[in-house]
Each structure stands twice: as structure tokens, then as C-alpha cells.
PDB file of C-alpha atoms in Angstrom:
ATOM      1  CA  MET A   1     100.659  92.884 108.821  1.00 74.00           C
ATOM      2  CA  PRO A   2     102.008  92.406 105.907  1.00 79.00           C
ATOM      3  CA  ALA A   3     100.804  88.662 105.700  1.00 86.00           C
ATOM      4  CA  ARG A   4      97.330  89.173 106.730  1.00 88.00           C
ATOM      5  CA  LEU A   5      96.902  92.336 103.583  1.00 89.00           C
ATOM      6  CA  SER A   6      98.992  88.851 101.431  1.00 87.00           C
ATOM      7  CA  ARG A   7      96.028  86.506 102.283  1.00 89.00           C
ATOM      8  CA  GLU A   8      93.123  88.975 102.046  1.00 88.00           C
ATOM      9  CA  ILE A   9      94.110  90.325  98.230  1.00 88.00           C
ATOM     10  CA  ASP A  10      94.910  86.653  97.448  1.00 87.00           C
ATOM     11  CA  ALA A  11      91.734  85.689  98.643  1.00 88.00           C
ATOM     12  CA  ALA A  12      89.539  88.295  97.043  1.00 86.00           C
ATOM     13  CA  ALA A  13      87.193  86.971  93.900  1.00 79.00           C
ATOM     14  CA  SER A  14      88.247  89.610  92.102  1.00 82.00           C
ATOM     15  CA  PRO A  15      90.893  92.775  92.289  1.00 82.00           C
ATOM     16  CA  TYR A  16      90.460  95.030  94.885  1.00 84.00           C
ATOM     17  CA  ASP A  17      89.633  98.964  93.008  1.00 83.00           C
ATOM     18  CA  GLY A  18      91.147 100.138  96.393  1.00 85.00           C
ATOM     19  CA  ILE A  19      92.754  99.611  99.688  1.00 91.00           C
ATOM     20  CA  VAL A  20      93.105 101.617 102.424  1.00 92.00           C
ATOM     21  CA  VAL A  21      96.138 101.186 104.923  1.00 94.00           C
ATOM     22  CA  ILE A  22      96.798 102.082 108.688  1.00 91.00           C
ATOM     23  CA  GLY A  23      99.382 100.777 110.699  1.00 91.00           C
ATOM     24  CA  GLY A  24     101.990 101.186 113.240  1.00 92.00           C
ATOM     25  CA  SER A  25     100.458 102.662 116.085  1.00 88.00           C
ATOM     26  CA  ASN A  26     100.639  99.103 118.391  1.00 86.00           C
ATOM     27  CA  ASP A  27     104.745  99.404 117.382  1.00 91.00           C
ATOM     28  CA  LEU A  28     105.194 103.032 118.748  1.00 89.00           C
ATOM     29  CA  TRP A  29     105.976 102.680 121.888  1.00 86.00           C
ATOM     30  CA  LYS A  30     109.159 100.879 120.997  1.00 92.00           C
ATOM     31  CA  GLY A  31     110.425 103.745 119.164  1.00 92.00           C
ATOM     32  CA  ASP A  32     111.854 102.153 115.852  1.00 96.00           C
ATOM     33  CA  GLU A  33     110.497 104.753 112.964  1.00 96.00           C
ATOM     34  CA  SER A  34     111.884 102.472 110.542  1.00 97.00           C
ATOM     35  CA  ALA A  35     110.487  99.365 111.039  1.00 97.00           C
ATOM     36  CA  ILE A  36     107.434 101.094 111.093  1.00 97.00           C
ATOM     37  CA  TRP A  37     108.167 102.830 107.782  1.00 97.00           C
ATOM     38  CA  ASP A  38     109.947  99.605 106.823  1.00 96.00           C
ATOM     39  CA  SER A  39     106.937  97.698 107.463  1.00 95.00           C
ATOM     40  CA  LEU A  40     104.316 100.269 105.993  1.00 97.00           C
ATOM     41  CA  CYS A  41     106.482 100.428 102.862  1.00 96.00           C
ATOM     42  CA  GLU A  42     105.703  96.536 102.729  1.00 95.00           C
ATOM     43  CA  LEU A  43     101.633  97.097 102.848  1.00 94.00           C
ATOM     44  CA  TYR A  44     101.681  99.619 100.011  1.00 95.00           C
ATOM     45  CA  LYS A  45     104.260  97.957  97.931  1.00 93.00           C
ATOM     46  CA  ARG A  46     101.670  94.340  98.229  1.00 92.00           C
ATOM     47  CA  VAL A  47      98.573  96.987  97.519  1.00 91.00           C
ATOM     48  CA  GLN A  48     100.335  98.326  94.257  1.00 89.00           C
ATOM     49  CA  ALA A  49     101.171  94.988  93.254  1.00 88.00           C
ATOM     50  CA  SER A  50      98.165  93.547  93.683  1.00 88.00           C
ATOM     51  CA  SER A  51      96.611  95.657  90.553  1.00 83.00           C
ATOM     52  CA  SER A  52      97.648  98.274  88.529  1.00 78.00           C
ATOM     53  CA  SER A  53      94.215 100.309  89.179  1.00 80.00           C
ATOM     54  CA  ALA A  54      94.236  99.758  92.688  1.00 84.00           C
ATOM     55  CA  ILE A  55      94.521 103.284  94.602  1.00 89.00           C
ATOM     56  CA  LEU A  56      95.997 103.103  97.793  1.00 93.00           C
ATOM     57  CA  GLY A  57      94.932 105.217 100.742  1.00 93.00           C
ATOM     58  CA  MET A  58      97.301 105.890 102.934  1.00 96.00           C
ATOM     59  CA  VAL A  59      96.590 107.157 106.499  1.00 94.00           C
ATOM     60  CA  THR A  60      98.861 109.078 108.898  1.00 94.00           C
ATOM     61  CA  LEU A  61      98.319 107.987 112.753  1.00 91.00           C
ATOM     62  CA  PRO A  62      96.152 110.214 114.974  1.00 85.00           C
ATOM     63  CA  PRO A  63      97.699 111.438 118.496  1.00 82.00           C
ATOM     64  CA  PHE A  64      97.001 108.943 120.872  1.00 74.00           C
ATOM     65  CA  GLU A  65      97.435 108.763 124.821  1.00 66.00           C
ATOM     66  CA  PRO A  66      96.948 106.081 126.401  1.00 62.00           C
ATOM     67  CA  ALA A  67      96.137 105.917 130.209  1.00 63.00           C
ATOM     68  CA  VAL A  68      98.823 103.558 130.746  1.00 58.00           C
ATOM     69  CA  PHE A  69     101.083 106.388 129.843  1.00 67.00           C
ATOM     70  CA  ASP A  70      99.750 108.459 132.850  1.00 69.00           C
ATOM     71  CA  TRP A  71     102.149 106.259 135.544  1.00 69.00           C
ATOM     72  CA  LEU A  72     105.122 105.681 133.367  1.00 71.00           C
ATOM     73  CA  SER A  73     105.693 109.417 132.378  1.00 75.00           C
ATOM     74  CA  PHE A  74     108.763 108.917 134.091  1.00 77.00           C
ATOM     75  CA  THR A  75     110.103 106.541 131.493  1.00 79.00           C
ATOM     76  CA  GLY A  76     109.778 109.205 128.625  1.00 79.00           C
ATOM     77  CA  ILE A  77     107.948 106.324 126.623  1.00 81.00           C
ATOM     78  CA  GLY A  78     104.760 109.124 126.144  1.00 81.00           C
ATOM     79  CA  GLN A  79     107.624 111.765 124.227  1.00 86.00           C
ATOM     80  CA  LEU A  80     109.231 109.200 122.252  1.00 89.00           C
ATOM     81  CA  THR A  81     105.817 107.229 121.293  1.00 88.00           C
ATOM     82  CA  GLU A  82     104.774 111.057 120.176  1.00 89.00           C
ATOM     83  CA  THR A  83     108.081 111.045 118.308  1.00 93.00           C
ATOM     84  CA  THR A  84     108.561 108.469 116.691  1.00 95.00           C
ATOM     85  CA  ARG A  85     103.988 108.779 115.462  1.00 94.00           C
ATOM     86  CA  LEU A  86     105.665 112.140 114.086  1.00 95.00           C
ATOM     87  CA  ALA A  87     107.969 110.987 111.823  1.00 98.00           C
ATOM     88  CA  VAL A  88     106.050 108.598 110.809  1.00 98.00           C
ATOM     89  CA  ASN A  89     103.547 110.641 109.876  1.00 97.00           C
ATOM     90  CA  GLU A  90     105.936 112.784 107.846  1.00 98.00           C
ATOM     91  CA  ARG A  91     107.096 109.746 105.895  1.00 98.00           C
ATOM     92  CA  VAL A  92     103.546 109.086 105.135  1.00 98.00           C
ATOM     93  CA  ARG A  93     102.873 112.369 103.807  1.00 98.00           C
ATOM     94  CA  GLU A  94     105.927 112.678 101.459  1.00 97.00           C
ATOM     95  CA  GLU A  95     104.713 108.875 100.140  1.00 96.00           C
ATOM     96  CA  ALA A  96     101.217 110.149  99.398  1.00 96.00           C
ATOM     97  CA  GLY A  97     102.221 112.666  97.776  1.00 94.00           C
ATOM     98  CA  ARG A  98     104.917 111.249  95.406  1.00 95.00           C
ATOM     99  CA  CYS A  99     102.616 107.982  94.653  1.00 92.00           C
ATOM    100  CA  PRO A 100     100.754 109.062  91.755  1.00 86.00           C
ATOM    101  CA  ASN A 101      98.022 106.253  92.427  1.00 88.00           C
ATOM    102  CA  ALA A 102      97.527 107.324  96.663  1.00 92.00           C
ATOM    103  CA  PHE A 103      95.864 109.304  98.199  1.00 93.00           C
ATOM    104  CA  LEU A 104      96.168 111.017 101.906  1.00 94.00           C
ATOM    105  CA  VAL A 105      93.646 110.382 104.525  1.00 92.00           C
ATOM    106  CA  ASP A 106      95.661 112.756 107.497  1.00 91.00           C
ATOM    107  CA  LEU A 107      94.196 111.135 110.599  1.00 86.00           C
ATOM    108  CA  ASP A 108      96.904 113.101 112.580  1.00 86.00           C
ATOM    109  CA  ALA A 109      95.670 116.972 110.982  1.00 85.00           C
ATOM    110  CA  LEU A 110      91.384 115.389 111.022  1.00 79.00           C
ATOM    111  CA  CYS A 111      92.168 115.137 115.020  1.00 74.00           C
ATOM    112  CA  GLY A 112      93.641 118.010 115.273  1.00 64.00           C
ATOM    113  CA  THR A 113      91.263 120.082 114.838  1.00 58.00           C
ATOM    114  CA  GLU A 114      88.047 118.075 115.329  1.00 58.00           C
ATOM    115  CA  GLU A 115      88.421 117.450 119.096  1.00 58.00           C
ATOM    116  CA  SER A 116      85.709 113.817 119.351  1.00 59.00           C
ATOM    117  CA  CYS A 117      86.664 113.100 115.501  1.00 58.00           C
ATOM    118  CA  MET A 118      88.015 109.647 117.208  1.00 60.00           C
ATOM    119  CA  GLU A 119      86.036 108.616 120.068  1.00 62.00           C
ATOM    120  CA  ARG A 120      88.841 106.644 121.772  1.00 63.00           C
ATOM    121  CA  PRO A 121      88.108 106.346 125.597  1.00 62.00           C
ATOM    122  CA  ASP A 122      91.002 103.997 126.607  1.00 66.00           C
ATOM    123  CA  GLY A 123      93.403 107.085 123.900  1.00 66.00           C
ATOM    124  CA  LEU A 124      93.852 104.355 121.275  1.00 68.00           C
ATOM    125  CA  HIS A 125      91.320 102.035 120.252  1.00 71.00           C
ATOM    126  CA  PHE A 126      88.009 103.815 118.445  1.00 74.00           C
ATOM    127  CA  THR A 127      84.806 103.555 119.194  1.00 76.00           C
ATOM    128  CA  SER A 128      82.027 102.146 116.581  1.00 81.00           C
ATOM    129  CA  ARG A 129      81.118 106.104 115.826  1.00 77.00           C
ATOM    130  CA  GLY A 130      84.849 106.446 116.056  1.00 75.00           C
ATOM    131  CA  TYR A 131      85.187 104.209 112.858  1.00 81.00           C
ATOM    132  CA  HIS A 132      81.780 105.399 111.046  1.00 82.00           C
ATOM    133  CA  ARG A 133      83.612 108.784 111.087  1.00 80.00           C
ATOM    134  CA  LEU A 134      87.083 107.326 110.231  1.00 83.00           C
ATOM    135  CA  GLY A 135      84.956 105.824 107.207  1.00 88.00           C
ATOM    136  CA  GLU A 136      83.428 109.127 106.164  1.00 89.00           C
ATOM    137  CA  GLU A 137      86.916 110.577 106.101  1.00 87.00           C
ATOM    138  CA  VAL A 138      88.246 107.691 104.245  1.00 90.00           C
ATOM    139  CA  ALA A 139      85.085 107.520 101.391  1.00 91.00           C
ATOM    140  CA  SER A 140      85.037 111.615 101.081  1.00 90.00           C
ATOM    141  CA  THR A 141      89.208 112.192 100.763  1.00 86.00           C
ATOM    142  CA  LEU A 142      88.588 108.774  97.919  1.00 84.00           C
ATOM    143  CA  GLN A 143      86.040 110.644  96.150  1.00 85.00           C
ATOM    144  CA  ALA A 144      87.924 113.571  95.719  1.00 84.00           C
ATOM    145  CA  ALA A 145      91.232 111.485  94.477  1.00 77.00           C
ATOM    146  CA  HIS A 146      88.915 109.713  91.952  1.00 72.00           C
ATOM    147  CA  SER A 147      87.504 112.517  90.841  1.00 75.00           C
ATOM    148  CA  THR A 148      91.123 113.810  89.924  1.00 70.00           C
ATOM    149  CA  ARG A 149      92.091 110.419  87.816  1.00 61.00           C
ATOM    150  CA  ALA A 150      92.561 110.330  84.389  1.00 53.00           C
ATOM    151  CA  PRO A 151      89.296 108.872  82.798  1.00 50.00           C
ATOM    152  CA  ASP A 152      91.492 105.393  81.818  1.00 46.00           C
ATOM    153  CA  THR A 153      92.359 105.162  85.878  1.00 44.00           C
ATOM    154  CA  ASP A 154      88.617 105.351  86.986  1.00 42.00           C
ATOM    155  CA  LEU A 155      87.866 102.884  89.480  1.00 41.00           C
ATOM    156  CA  ARG A 156      85.199  99.798  88.380  1.00 38.00           C
ATOM    157  CA  SER A 157      81.302 100.578  89.562  1.00 37.00           C
TER     158      SER A 157
END
């Protein structure tokens, strides 16, 4: 993911005003919280290095239950994945709270209160309606973050 993000940032005609980072879902099954966190930190640093005024959206990982876990339950992979997801999410929340040019989109909390918020028929990947709901949440949270920023750090129109 860091290489792909770098290519996108470098190819942009002008600096981004904000970048939203969600990542780690595909690696949760490995149970390596540190590797996921290191990758996210690399992404966060790349965003912050791209522009001093860019606002960074940090997104927690929503709960998921891929159907494959049903027949792999004897391996403990479901519990390993969930434990790793919760640990990564806690680190994302802490980092978002410390970072002055960042905002948190807490999909974990949102999905805990809104049953159909993400519409993931396979338990992991969003449907187009799920992505639309994700976009609404990002826009709402970004607007709230933007309204609390000092005037000299306002996003460009």
C-alpha cells in the first residue's frame, strides 16, 4: 500500500487537501498487529510529508465475519483476526487523537451501532451502497474536522 499511495501522491497535479487511509483488513488473518501498524504509520507519514496543510483521515477497521471463518473455526483464526483488529483500531484511535492535522473515522464504532452501515455480503468487502455510506461518514467527519481547524490551516476551496 505505501508504494501505491506514493505513486498517487506523486502523480497528482497539485497537492491533496486531505487523504483518507484505511488499511490492514487483508492482513488481519496473519495476526501481526505490529506489521499492520508499521504499514499504517508509513502511510500516515507519507501523507503528512506530501503537504504541510493536508489533513489525514485515519479509519478504524470495521468488524467482519468472512464466511470462510465458519469452516475454519477450529483453527482459532476468527479470534486471532478479531484480537488483531481491535488492537490495531486502538492504536489508530490513539494516533488520531495525538495528530493535529488528522481526523478519525471510527468504522468500528459506526458498524457497532448501525447494522447495515457497510453492507458486506461476504463479511469483508463493501457493496456500492456500503461504499456510499462510508463516503458519507468520511465527508461528515471531514467537515467536522475542517470546522475546528484554525483559519490559517483551512482547506483550499
